[in-house]
Each structure stands twice: as C-alpha cells, then as structure tokens.
PDB file of C-alpha atoms in Angstrom:
ATOM      1  CA  MET T   1       0.000   0.000   0.000  1.00  0.00           C
ATOM      2  CA  SER T   2       1.798   3.129   1.113  1.00  0.00           C
ATOM      3  CA  ALA T   3       5.587   3.156   0.943  1.00  0.00           C
ATOM      4  CA  PRO T   4       7.516   3.208   4.217  1.00  0.00           C
ATOM      5  CA  ILE T   5       8.618   6.614   5.424  1.00  0.00           C
ATOM      6  CA  THR T   6      12.357   6.812   5.202  1.00  0.00           C
ATOM      7  CA  ALA T   7      14.461   8.146   8.029  1.00  0.00           C
ATOM      8  CA  ASN T   8      16.905  11.013   7.859  1.00  0.00           C
ATOM      9  CA  ALA T   9      18.852  11.920  10.967  1.00  0.00           C
ATOM     10  CA  MET T  10      19.182  15.507   9.815  1.00  0.00           C
ATOM     11  CA  LEU T  11      15.437  16.117  10.061  1.00  0.00           C
ATOM     12  CA  PRO T  12      13.291  16.745  13.169  1.00  0.00           C
ATOM     13  CA  ALA T  13      11.926  13.693  14.935  1.00  0.00           C
ATOM     14  CA  VAL T  14       8.228  12.937  15.071  1.00  0.00           C
ATOM     15  CA  PHE T  15       6.922  10.613  17.753  1.00  0.00           C
ATOM     16  CA  ILE T  16       3.854   8.472  17.949  1.00  0.00           C
ATOM     17  CA  ARG T  17       2.667   6.710  21.065  1.00  0.00           C
ATOM     18  CA  SER T  18       1.573   3.105  20.860  1.00  0.00           C
ATOM     19  CA  SER T  19       0.197   0.848  23.572  1.00  0.00           C
ATOM     20  CA  SER T  20       2.416  -1.700  25.196  1.00  0.00           C
ATOM     21  CA  THR T  21       1.551  -5.360  24.961  1.00  0.00           C
ATOM     22  CA  SER T  22       1.724  -5.650  28.735  1.00  0.00           C
ATOM     23  CA  THR T  23      -1.204  -5.072  31.053  1.00  0.00           C
ATOM     24  CA  SER T  24       0.345  -1.858  32.254  1.00  0.00           C
ATOM     25  CA  THR T  25      -1.220   1.424  31.198  1.00  0.00           C
ATOM     26  CA  SER T  26       2.191   2.906  30.499  1.00  0.00           C
ATOM     27  CA  THR T  27       3.063   3.787  26.932  1.00  0.00           C
ATOM     28  CA  SER T  28       6.284   3.683  25.018  1.00  0.00           C
ATOM     29  CA  LEU T  29       7.559   6.346  22.679  1.00  0.00           C
ATOM     30  CA  ARG T  30       8.997   5.456  19.335  1.00  0.00           C
ATOM     31  CA  PHE T  31      10.850   8.171  17.468  1.00  0.00           C
ATOM     32  CA  PHE T  32      11.069   8.605  13.732  1.00  0.00           C
ATOM     33  CA  SER T  33      12.954  11.160  11.685  1.00  0.00           C
ATOM     34  CA  LEU T  34      10.924  11.859   8.598  1.00  0.00           C
ATOM     35  CA  SER T  35      12.490  12.802   5.306  1.00  0.00           C
ATOM     36  CA  ARG T  36       9.116  13.978   4.101  1.00  0.00           C
ATOM     37  CA  ILE T  37       5.413  13.533   4.664  1.00  0.00           C
ATOM     38  CA  PRO T  38       3.865  11.864   1.602  1.00  0.00           C
ATOM     39  CA  ARG T  39       1.310  13.871  -0.271  1.00  0.00           C
ATOM     40  CA  SER T  40      -1.395  11.560   1.088  1.00  0.00           C
ATOM     41  CA  ARG T  41      -0.303  12.522   4.593  1.00  0.00           C
ATOM     42  CA  SER T  42      -0.464   8.845   5.511  1.00  0.00           C
ATOM     43  CA  LEU T  43       1.891   8.116   8.378  1.00  0.00           C
ATOM     44  CA  SER T  44       2.666   4.428   8.789  1.00  0.00           C
ATOM     45  CA  VAL T  45       4.216   3.331  12.068  1.00  0.00           C
ATOM     46  CA  ARG T  46       6.353   0.226  11.547  1.00  0.00           C
ATOM     47  CA  ALA T  47       6.131  -2.146  14.484  1.00  0.00           C
ATOM     48  CA  SER T  48       5.315  -5.727  15.374  1.00  0.00           C
ATOM     49  CA  ALA T  49       1.620  -4.991  15.780  1.00  0.00           C
ATOM     50  CA  GLN T  50      -0.757  -7.132  13.751  1.00  0.00           C
ATOM     51  CA  ILE T  51      -3.540  -4.551  13.959  1.00  0.00           C
ATOM     52  CA  GLU T  52      -3.561  -1.653  11.495  1.00  0.00           C
ATOM     53  CA  VAL T  53      -5.897   1.332  11.734  1.00  0.00           C
ATOM     54  CA  CYS T  54      -6.696   3.813   8.981  1.00  0.00           C
ATOM     55  CA  ALA T  55      -7.676   7.140  10.519  1.00  0.00           C
ATOM     56  CA  LYS T  56      -8.449  10.650   9.352  1.00  0.00           C
ATOM     57  CA  ALA T  57      -5.507  13.005   9.617  1.00  0.00           C
ATOM     58  CA  SER T  58      -5.777  16.383  11.265  1.00  0.00           C
ATOM     59  CA  SER T  59      -6.463  19.214   8.839  1.00  0.00           C
ATOM     60  CA  THR T  60      -4.358  21.608  10.920  1.00  0.00           C
ATOM     61  CA  VAL T  61      -1.448  19.390  12.024  1.00  0.00           C
ATOM     62  CA  PRO T  62      -1.166  16.625   9.376  1.00  0.00           C
ATOM     63  CA  THR T  63       0.931  14.309  11.549  1.00  0.00           C
ATOM     64  CA  ARG T  64      -1.797  14.221  14.211  1.00  0.00           C
ATOM     65  CA  LEU T  65      -5.041  12.314  14.456  1.00  0.00           C
ATOM     66  CA  GLY T  66      -8.114  13.960  12.965  1.00  0.00           C
ATOM     67  CA  ASP T  67     -11.624  14.584  14.231  1.00  0.00           C
ATOM     68  CA  CYS T  68     -13.595  11.343  13.709  1.00  0.00           C
ATOM     69  CA  PRO T  69     -15.368  10.245  16.940  1.00  0.00           C
ATOM     70  CA  PHE T  70     -15.928   6.750  15.538  1.00  0.00           C
ATOM     71  CA  THR T  71     -12.211   6.288  14.934  1.00  0.00           C
ATOM     72  CA  GLN T  72     -11.467   7.504  18.441  1.00  0.00           C
ATOM     73  CA  ARG T  73     -13.858   4.876  19.757  1.00  0.00           C
ATOM     74  CA  VAL T  74     -11.832   2.153  18.040  1.00  0.00           C
ATOM     75  CA  LEU T  75      -8.543   3.593  19.277  1.00  0.00           C
ATOM     76  CA  LEU T  76      -9.919   3.817  22.811  1.00  0.00           C
ATOM     77  CA  THR T  77     -10.859   0.139  22.605  1.00  0.00           C
ATOM     78  CA  LEU T  78      -7.339  -0.763  21.516  1.00  0.00           C
ATOM     79  CA  GLU T  79      -5.803   1.397  24.223  1.00  0.00           C
ATOM     80  CA  GLU T  80      -8.029   0.091  27.012  1.00  0.00           C
ATOM     81  CA  LYS T  81      -7.221  -3.473  25.956  1.00  0.00           C
ATOM     82  CA  HIS T  82      -3.497  -2.581  25.830  1.00  0.00           C
ATOM     83  CA  LEU T  83      -3.167  -3.807  22.252  1.00  0.00           C
ATOM     84  CA  PRO T  84      -0.345  -2.552  20.002  1.00  0.00           C
ATOM     85  CA  TYR T  85      -1.408  -1.143  16.659  1.00  0.00           C
ATOM     86  CA  ASP T  86      -0.072   0.662  13.634  1.00  0.00           C
ATOM     87  CA  MET T  87      -1.915   3.777  12.486  1.00  0.00           C
ATOM     88  CA  LYS T  88      -2.091   5.256   9.004  1.00  0.00           C
ATOM     89  CA  LEU T  89      -3.249   8.865   8.848  1.00  0.00           C
ATOM     90  CA  VAL T  90      -5.174   9.707   5.689  1.00  0.00           C
ATOM     91  CA  ASP T  91      -5.566  13.180   4.209  1.00  0.00           C
ATOM     92  CA  PHE T  92      -9.308  13.412   3.571  1.00  0.00           C
ATOM     93  CA  ALA T  93      -8.785  16.308   1.180  1.00  0.00           C
ATOM     94  CA  ASN T  94      -6.699  14.041  -1.046  1.00  0.00           C
ATOM     95  CA  LYS T  95      -7.572  10.410  -0.320  1.00  0.00           C
ATOM     96  CA  PRO T  96      -4.903   8.128  -1.795  1.00  0.00           C
ATOM     97  CA  ASP T  97      -5.721   5.207  -4.087  1.00  0.00           C
ATOM     98  CA  TRP T  98      -4.470   2.594  -1.617  1.00  0.00           C
ATOM     99  CA  PHE T  99      -6.976   3.828   0.958  1.00  0.00           C
ATOM    100  CA  LEU T 100      -9.897   3.876  -1.489  1.00  0.00           C
ATOM    101  CA  LYS T 101      -9.140   0.267  -2.368  1.00  0.00           C
ATOM    102  CA  ILE T 102      -9.513  -0.615   1.301  1.00  0.00           C
ATOM    103  CA  SER T 103     -12.494   1.668   1.884  1.00  0.00           C
ATOM    104  CA  PRO T 104     -14.308   2.344  -1.426  1.00  0.00           C
ATOM    105  CA  GLU T 105     -16.662   4.805   0.287  1.00  0.00           C
ATOM    106  CA  GLY T 106     -13.655   6.688   1.662  1.00  0.00           C
ATOM    107  CA  LYS T 107     -14.758   6.324   5.268  1.00  0.00           C
ATOM    108  CA  VAL T 108     -12.914   5.610   8.505  1.00  0.00           C
ATOM    109  CA  PRO T 109     -12.304   3.783  10.727  1.00  0.00           C
ATOM    110  CA  VAL T 110     -11.031   0.776   8.835  1.00  0.00           C
ATOM    111  CA  VAL T 111      -9.013  -1.813  10.738  1.00  0.00           C
ATOM    112  CA  LYS T 112      -6.891  -4.700   9.529  1.00  0.00           C
ATOM    113  CA  LEU T 113      -7.363  -7.651  11.845  1.00  0.00           C
ATOM    114  CA  GLU T 114      -5.980 -11.103  10.983  1.00  0.00           C
ATOM    115  CA  GLU T 115      -5.173  -9.951   7.436  1.00  0.00           C
ATOM    116  CA  LYS T 116      -8.740  -8.782   6.833  1.00  0.00           C
ATOM    117  CA  TRP T 117      -9.889  -5.168   6.608  1.00  0.00           C
ATOM    118  CA  ILE T 118     -12.987  -4.409   8.689  1.00  0.00           C
ATOM    119  CA  ALA T 119     -15.137  -1.279   8.503  1.00  0.00           C
ATOM    120  CA  ASP T 120     -17.728   0.229  10.895  1.00  0.00           C
ATOM    121  CA  SER T 121     -16.829   0.993  14.496  1.00  0.00           C
ATOM    122  CA  ASP T 122     -19.599  -1.268  15.863  1.00  0.00           C
ATOM    123  CA  VAL T 123     -18.294  -4.254  13.902  1.00  0.00           C
ATOM    124  CA  ILE T 124     -14.678  -3.454  14.759  1.00  0.00           C
ATOM    125  CA  ALA T 125     -15.355  -3.090  18.493  1.00  0.00           C
ATOM    126  CA  GLN T 126     -17.221  -6.404  18.536  1.00  0.00           C
ATOM    127  CA  ALA T 127     -14.452  -8.162  16.609  1.00  0.00           C
ATOM    128  CA  LEU T 128     -11.823  -6.870  19.032  1.00  0.00           C
ATOM    129  CA  GLU T 129     -13.894  -7.965  22.024  1.00  0.00           C
ATOM    130  CA  GLU T 130     -14.260 -11.473  20.616  1.00  0.00           C
ATOM    131  CA  LYS T 131     -10.600 -11.874  19.708  1.00  0.00           C
ATOM    132  CA  TYR T 132      -9.177 -10.117  22.774  1.00  0.00           C
ATOM    133  CA  PRO T 133     -11.674 -10.699  25.606  1.00  0.00           C
ATOM    134  CA  GLU T 134      -9.293  -9.521  28.353  1.00  0.00           C
ATOM    135  CA  PRO T 135      -9.756  -7.060  29.842  1.00  0.00           C
ATOM    136  CA  PRO T 136     -13.491  -7.304  29.098  1.00  0.00           C
ATOM    137  CA  LEU T 137     -15.204  -4.192  27.751  1.00  0.00           C
ATOM    138  CA  ALA T 138     -18.552  -5.609  26.679  1.00  0.00           C
ATOM    139  CA  THR T 139     -21.579  -3.685  27.929  1.00  0.00           C
ATOM    140  CA  PRO T 140     -24.540  -5.723  29.203  1.00  0.00           C
ATOM    141  CA  PRO T 141     -27.264  -5.764  26.520  1.00  0.00           C
ATOM    142  CA  ASP T 142     -29.774  -3.958  28.737  1.00  0.00           C
ATOM    143  CA  LYS T 143     -27.340  -1.040  29.119  1.00  0.00           C
ATOM    144  CA  ALA T 144     -25.803  -0.933  25.638  1.00  0.00           C
ATOM    145  CA  SER T 145     -28.192   1.712  24.297  1.00  0.00           C
ATOM    146  CA  VAL T 146     -27.959   4.083  27.281  1.00  0.00           C
ATOM    147  CA  GLY T 147     -27.222   7.589  26.012  1.00  0.00           C
ATOM    148  CA  SER T 148     -27.403   6.503  22.366  1.00  0.00           C
ATOM    149  CA  LYS T 149     -29.862   9.258  21.376  1.00  0.00           C
ATOM    150  CA  ILE T 150     -27.655  12.075  22.642  1.00  0.00           C
ATOM    151  CA  PHE T 151     -25.467  12.228  19.519  1.00  0.00           C
ATOM    152  CA  PRO T 152     -28.275  12.588  16.942  1.00  0.00           C
ATOM    153  CA  SER T 153     -29.972  15.123  19.220  1.00  0.00           C
ATOM    154  CA  PHE T 154     -26.735  17.106  19.385  1.00  0.00           C
ATOM    155  CA  ILE T 155     -26.454  17.104  15.584  1.00  0.00           C
ATOM    156  CA  GLY T 156     -30.057  18.277  15.232  1.00  0.00           C
ATOM    157  CA  PHE T 157     -29.445  21.184  17.587  1.00  0.00           C
ATOM    158  CA  LEU T 158     -26.115  22.055  15.977  1.00  0.00           C
ATOM    159  CA  LYS T 159     -27.674  22.229  12.489  1.00  0.00           C
ATOM    160  CA  SER T 160     -30.714  24.155  13.657  1.00  0.00           C
ATOM    161  CA  LYS T 161     -31.119  27.769  12.620  1.00  0.00           C
ATOM    162  CA  ASP T 162     -34.409  28.268  14.464  1.00  0.00           C
ATOM    163  CA  PRO T 163     -34.021  28.726  18.237  1.00  0.00           C
ATOM    164  CA  ASN T 164     -37.675  27.774  18.722  1.00  0.00           C
ATOM    165  CA  ASP T 165     -37.760  24.511  16.782  1.00  0.00           C
ATOM    166  CA  GLY T 166     -37.349  22.304  19.845  1.00  0.00           C
ATOM    167  CA  THR T 167     -33.970  20.821  18.975  1.00  0.00           C
ATOM    168  CA  GLU T 168     -32.258  22.296  22.036  1.00  0.00           C
ATOM    169  CA  GLN T 169     -34.985  20.919  24.276  1.00  0.00           C
ATOM    170  CA  ALA T 170     -34.698  17.512  22.602  1.00  0.00           C
ATOM    171  CA  LEU T 171     -31.000  17.439  23.471  1.00  0.00           C
ATOM    172  CA  LEU T 172     -31.688  18.581  27.032  1.00  0.00           C
ATOM    173  CA  ASN T 173     -34.271  15.829  27.397  1.00  0.00           C
ATOM    174  CA  GLU T 174     -31.746  13.171  26.364  1.00  0.00           C
ATOM    175  CA  LEU T 175     -29.063  14.599  28.627  1.00  0.00           C
ATOM    176  CA  THR T 176     -31.492  14.782  31.534  1.00  0.00           C
ATOM    177  CA  ALA T 177     -32.472  11.140  31.061  1.00  0.00           C
ATOM    178  CA  PHE T 178     -28.772  10.236  30.975  1.00  0.00           C
ATOM    179  CA  ASN T 179     -28.129  12.305  34.090  1.00  0.00           C
ATOM    180  CA  ASP T 180     -30.907  10.452  35.931  1.00  0.00           C
ATOM    181  CA  TYR T 181     -29.491   7.116  34.802  1.00  0.00           C
ATOM    182  CA  LEU T 182     -25.995   7.980  35.997  1.00  0.00           C
ATOM    183  CA  LYS T 183     -27.337   9.203  39.335  1.00  0.00           C
ATOM    184  CA  ASP T 184     -28.686   5.722  40.047  1.00  0.00           C
ATOM    185  CA  ASN T 185     -26.208   3.569  38.108  1.00  0.00           C
ATOM    186  CA  GLY T 186     -22.968   5.511  37.536  1.00  0.00           C
ATOM    187  CA  PRO T 187     -20.363   6.784  37.441  1.00  0.00           C
ATOM    188  CA  PHE T 188     -20.043   4.852  34.142  1.00  0.00           C
ATOM    189  CA  ILE T 189     -22.797   3.284  32.060  1.00  0.00           C
ATOM    190  CA  ASN T 190     -21.949  -0.125  33.487  1.00  0.00           C
ATOM    191  CA  GLY T 191     -21.502   1.082  37.043  1.00  0.00           C
ATOM    192  CA  ASN T 192     -17.963   1.296  38.380  1.00  0.00           C
ATOM    193  CA  VAL T 193     -16.289  -0.207  35.306  1.00  0.00           C
ATOM    194  CA  ILE T 194     -15.723   1.392  31.956  1.00  0.00           C
ATOM    195  CA  SER T 195     -17.226  -0.466  29.017  1.00  0.00           C
ATOM    196  CA  ALA T 196     -17.721  -0.299  25.250  1.00  0.00           C
ATOM    197  CA  ALA T 197     -20.744   1.998  25.625  1.00  0.00           C
ATOM    198  CA  ASP T 198     -18.582   4.624  27.351  1.00  0.00           C
ATOM    199  CA  LEU T 199     -15.897   4.364  24.684  1.00  0.00           C
ATOM    200  CA  SER T 200     -18.548   5.003  22.052  1.00  0.00           C
ATOM    201  CA  LEU T 201     -20.347   7.853  23.826  1.00  0.00           C
ATOM    202  CA  GLY T 202     -17.297   9.663  25.213  1.00  0.00           C
ATOM    203  CA  PRO T 203     -15.902  10.913  21.865  1.00  0.00           C
ATOM    204  CA  LYS T 204     -19.386  12.069  20.837  1.00  0.00           C
ATOM    205  CA  LEU T 205     -19.778  14.104  24.021  1.00  0.00           C
ATOM    206  CA  TYR T 206     -16.344  15.598  23.394  1.00  0.00           C
ATOM    207  CA  HIS T 207     -17.493  16.736  19.951  1.00  0.00           C
ATOM    208  CA  MET T 208     -20.748  18.014  21.436  1.00  0.00           C
ATOM    209  CA  GLU T 209     -18.944  20.098  24.038  1.00  0.00           C
ATOM    210  CA  ILE T 210     -16.537  21.686  21.567  1.00  0.00           C
ATOM    211  CA  ALA T 211     -18.911  22.198  18.629  1.00  0.00           C
ATOM    212  CA  LEU T 212     -21.848  23.574  20.617  1.00  0.00           C
ATOM    213  CA  GLY T 213     -19.526  25.715  22.708  1.00  0.00           C
ATOM    214  CA  HIS T 214     -18.061  27.241  19.555  1.00  0.00           C
ATOM    215  CA  TYR T 215     -21.098  27.548  17.303  1.00  0.00           C
ATOM    216  CA  LYS T 216     -23.902  28.033  19.836  1.00  0.00           C
ATOM    217  CA  ASN T 217     -22.086  29.324  22.940  1.00  0.00           C
ATOM    218  CA  TRP T 218     -23.812  26.420  24.689  1.00  0.00           C
ATOM    219  CA  SER T 219     -22.656  24.016  27.369  1.00  0.00           C
ATOM    220  CA  VAL T 220     -24.126  21.258  29.514  1.00  0.00           C
ATOM    221  CA  PRO T 221     -26.072  23.052  32.258  1.00  0.00           C
ATOM    222  CA  GLU T 222     -25.003  22.865  35.894  1.00  0.00           C
ATOM    223  CA  SER T 223     -28.351  21.225  36.655  1.00  0.00           C
ATOM    224  CA  LEU T 224     -26.942  18.015  35.152  1.00  0.00           C
ATOM    225  CA  PRO T 225     -24.014  17.323  37.513  1.00  0.00           C
ATOM    226  CA  TYR T 226     -23.798  13.595  36.829  1.00  0.00           C
ATOM    227  CA  VAL T 227     -23.402  14.191  33.097  1.00  0.00           C
ATOM    228  CA  LYS T 228     -20.735  16.798  33.731  1.00  0.00           C
ATOM    229  CA  ASN T 229     -18.884  14.443  36.077  1.00  0.00           C
ATOM    230  CA  TYR T 230     -19.174  11.638  33.542  1.00  0.00           C
ATOM    231  CA  MET T 231     -17.636  13.810  30.841  1.00  0.00           C
ATOM    232  CA  LYS T 232     -14.838  14.845  33.203  1.00  0.00           C
ATOM    233  CA  LEU T 233     -14.086  11.204  34.018  1.00  0.00           C
ATOM    234  CA  ILE T 234     -14.030  10.077  30.393  1.00  0.00           C
ATOM    235  CA  PHE T 235     -12.078  13.065  29.096  1.00  0.00           C
ATOM    236  CA  SER T 236      -9.393  12.633  31.777  1.00  0.00           C
ATOM    237  CA  LEU T 237      -8.598   9.013  30.879  1.00  0.00           C
ATOM    238  CA  ASP T 238      -5.037   8.584  29.626  1.00  0.00           C
ATOM    239  CA  SER T 239      -6.395   6.689  26.629  1.00  0.00           C
ATOM    240  CA  PHE T 240      -8.791   9.530  25.821  1.00  0.00           C
ATOM    241  CA  ILE T 241      -6.175  12.257  26.109  1.00  0.00           C
ATOM    242  CA  LYS T 242      -3.907  10.236  23.835  1.00  0.00           C
ATOM    243  CA  THR T 243      -6.519   9.700  21.096  1.00  0.00           C
ATOM    244  CA  ARG T 244      -8.586  12.901  21.161  1.00  0.00           C
ATOM    245  CA  ALA T 245      -8.753  15.306  18.250  1.00  0.00           C
ATOM    246  CA  LEU T 246      -7.553  18.885  18.453  1.00  0.00           C
ATOM    247  CA  PRO T 247     -10.430  21.275  19.265  1.00  0.00           C
ATOM    248  CA  GLU T 248      -9.744  23.254  16.097  1.00  0.00           C
ATOM    249  CA  ASP T 249     -10.175  20.077  14.031  1.00  0.00           C
ATOM    250  CA  VAL T 250     -13.477  19.314  15.735  1.00  0.00           C
ATOM    251  CA  ILE T 251     -14.680  22.837  14.968  1.00  0.00           C
ATOM    252  CA  ALA T 252     -13.576  22.599  11.358  1.00  0.00           C
ATOM    253  CA  GLY T 253     -15.074  19.148  10.965  1.00  0.00           C
ATOM    254  CA  TRP T 254     -18.556  20.282  11.996  1.00  0.00           C
ATOM    255  CA  ARG T 255     -18.485  23.554  10.019  1.00  0.00           C
ATOM    256  CA  PRO T 256     -20.192  22.101   6.919  1.00  0.00           C
ATOM    257  CA  LYS T 257     -23.092  20.894   9.081  1.00  0.00           C
ATOM    258  CA  VAL T 258     -23.496  24.355  10.560  1.00  0.00           C
ATOM    259  CA  MET T 259     -23.013  26.334   7.362  1.00  0.00           C
ATOM    260  CA  GLY T 260     -24.880  23.905   5.129  1.00  0.00           C
TER     261      GLY T 260
END
C-alpha cells in the first residue's frame, strides 16, 4: 500500500505513542525522523503490531489524528485493551488510491485484523472484544443503548437555525435522562467499570462540548451534575487524552453541518 517513510537523521523527529503489549497502562515512545510527509499525509508506524488502523488526519497538524469520533472509539478500545497497533493517517482532502481500495466509500475507521480489513466501528469493536476478551469491555445488553440518542440530538441542535424549533430541548431531554441514569447507576454506564458503551459515547460528548460551545455558545447546564462528572471522568482518561482530536479540528469538521 503506502511506501515506508524513510528516516533522515538531519530532520526533526516525530513521535507516535503506541500501547504496550503488557497489562500496564504505560506507553512507550517510538521516534522517527521523517524525510518527508507523503502527499497523502499517511503516516505508517512500523512495528510488530498485527492490527492496522486507517484514521483521518488532522487538517491543521497533518501528523496528528483527525476529528472522527468513531475512529477515536476504536482507538480507545485498543488502548483500554493494551493492544499494540499501527496507524495510518489519511488526508481526507486528497484520499490516496491505496486507501480507497480498502475503503471504497472513503470512510474511517477501517481496521486490519488477521489480514482482513474491517469497517464500521460497531463491527470493529465487537471483533476486538471477541478476539481479545481480556480485559473485558462488553456492555450488558440492557445497558448498551444508554445515552445513544444524545449524539443525533446534538447534531439536530447544531444544524438548527431556528431557536424555537425544539432541537435544544430535545437534546436537554436526552441529557437529563442520561443524568438520571448515571445518578442511580454511575459513574459509568456499566456502574464502576468502563465499558464499550462509554468508549462510544465519550468521543461524541467531546465533539458536542466543543462544537456547541463554539457555534452556539452552549454548554451542559449545571443542573446536570452527573453528566458533567461523567464527561470529566471520560475526558481525563489517559487513553482519551492520547486519542482525542484537536479542538480546532473538531470545529472545522462540523463547520459544513453548521453552514450547510
């Protein structure tokens, strides 16, 4: 697919963090001196990992991860399971042919697992859980859909140009229901342990906070303390900090929805 990036000791080093294969949460740093960034902006990390992840590159800092919450969900799963992986960053403004062969629709995330490319974050998360069951991240079926309506409600409010169309209230209703759930069942969706549902919802709440703060000057109200605490917990995870998008990329990524 993409050619390896050649090293040149005269050029600045770029580092990428990758999970250790041990059960420790510590990470190792591997340094690379890059002779150039290919036009596709795909950055391939050469390691012993058998898992490869195609991810959107940042539009502001091409060597950093971009703003896809579904890709972050997959990366969070890999990080929380302490699985090593190689990541290829793809310039979405100029998608290379090798990527379009893997993902004809040009979408991410796409993960190579056991020599097979898999699309869709739901399918990927399930495949990883089945192949690497420890530590377990599966959410009990009766809790798997908790908070699932928050993201579409956020998008509806973000796109809205009429302050009286009810989209803000629809979002508040979903957040209030989630707040009530967490009050009785939290701090995470599955009680005291983090699970797949949190890894899916967390990146979406991160996008909600940044996009609505920027475009609507809106934030989760203080009357929903359990939601605010939940967001603080998720956003402070080492795995989340390591895989989150830059705020400016989140803002740029949602601009077409707002302007369109």
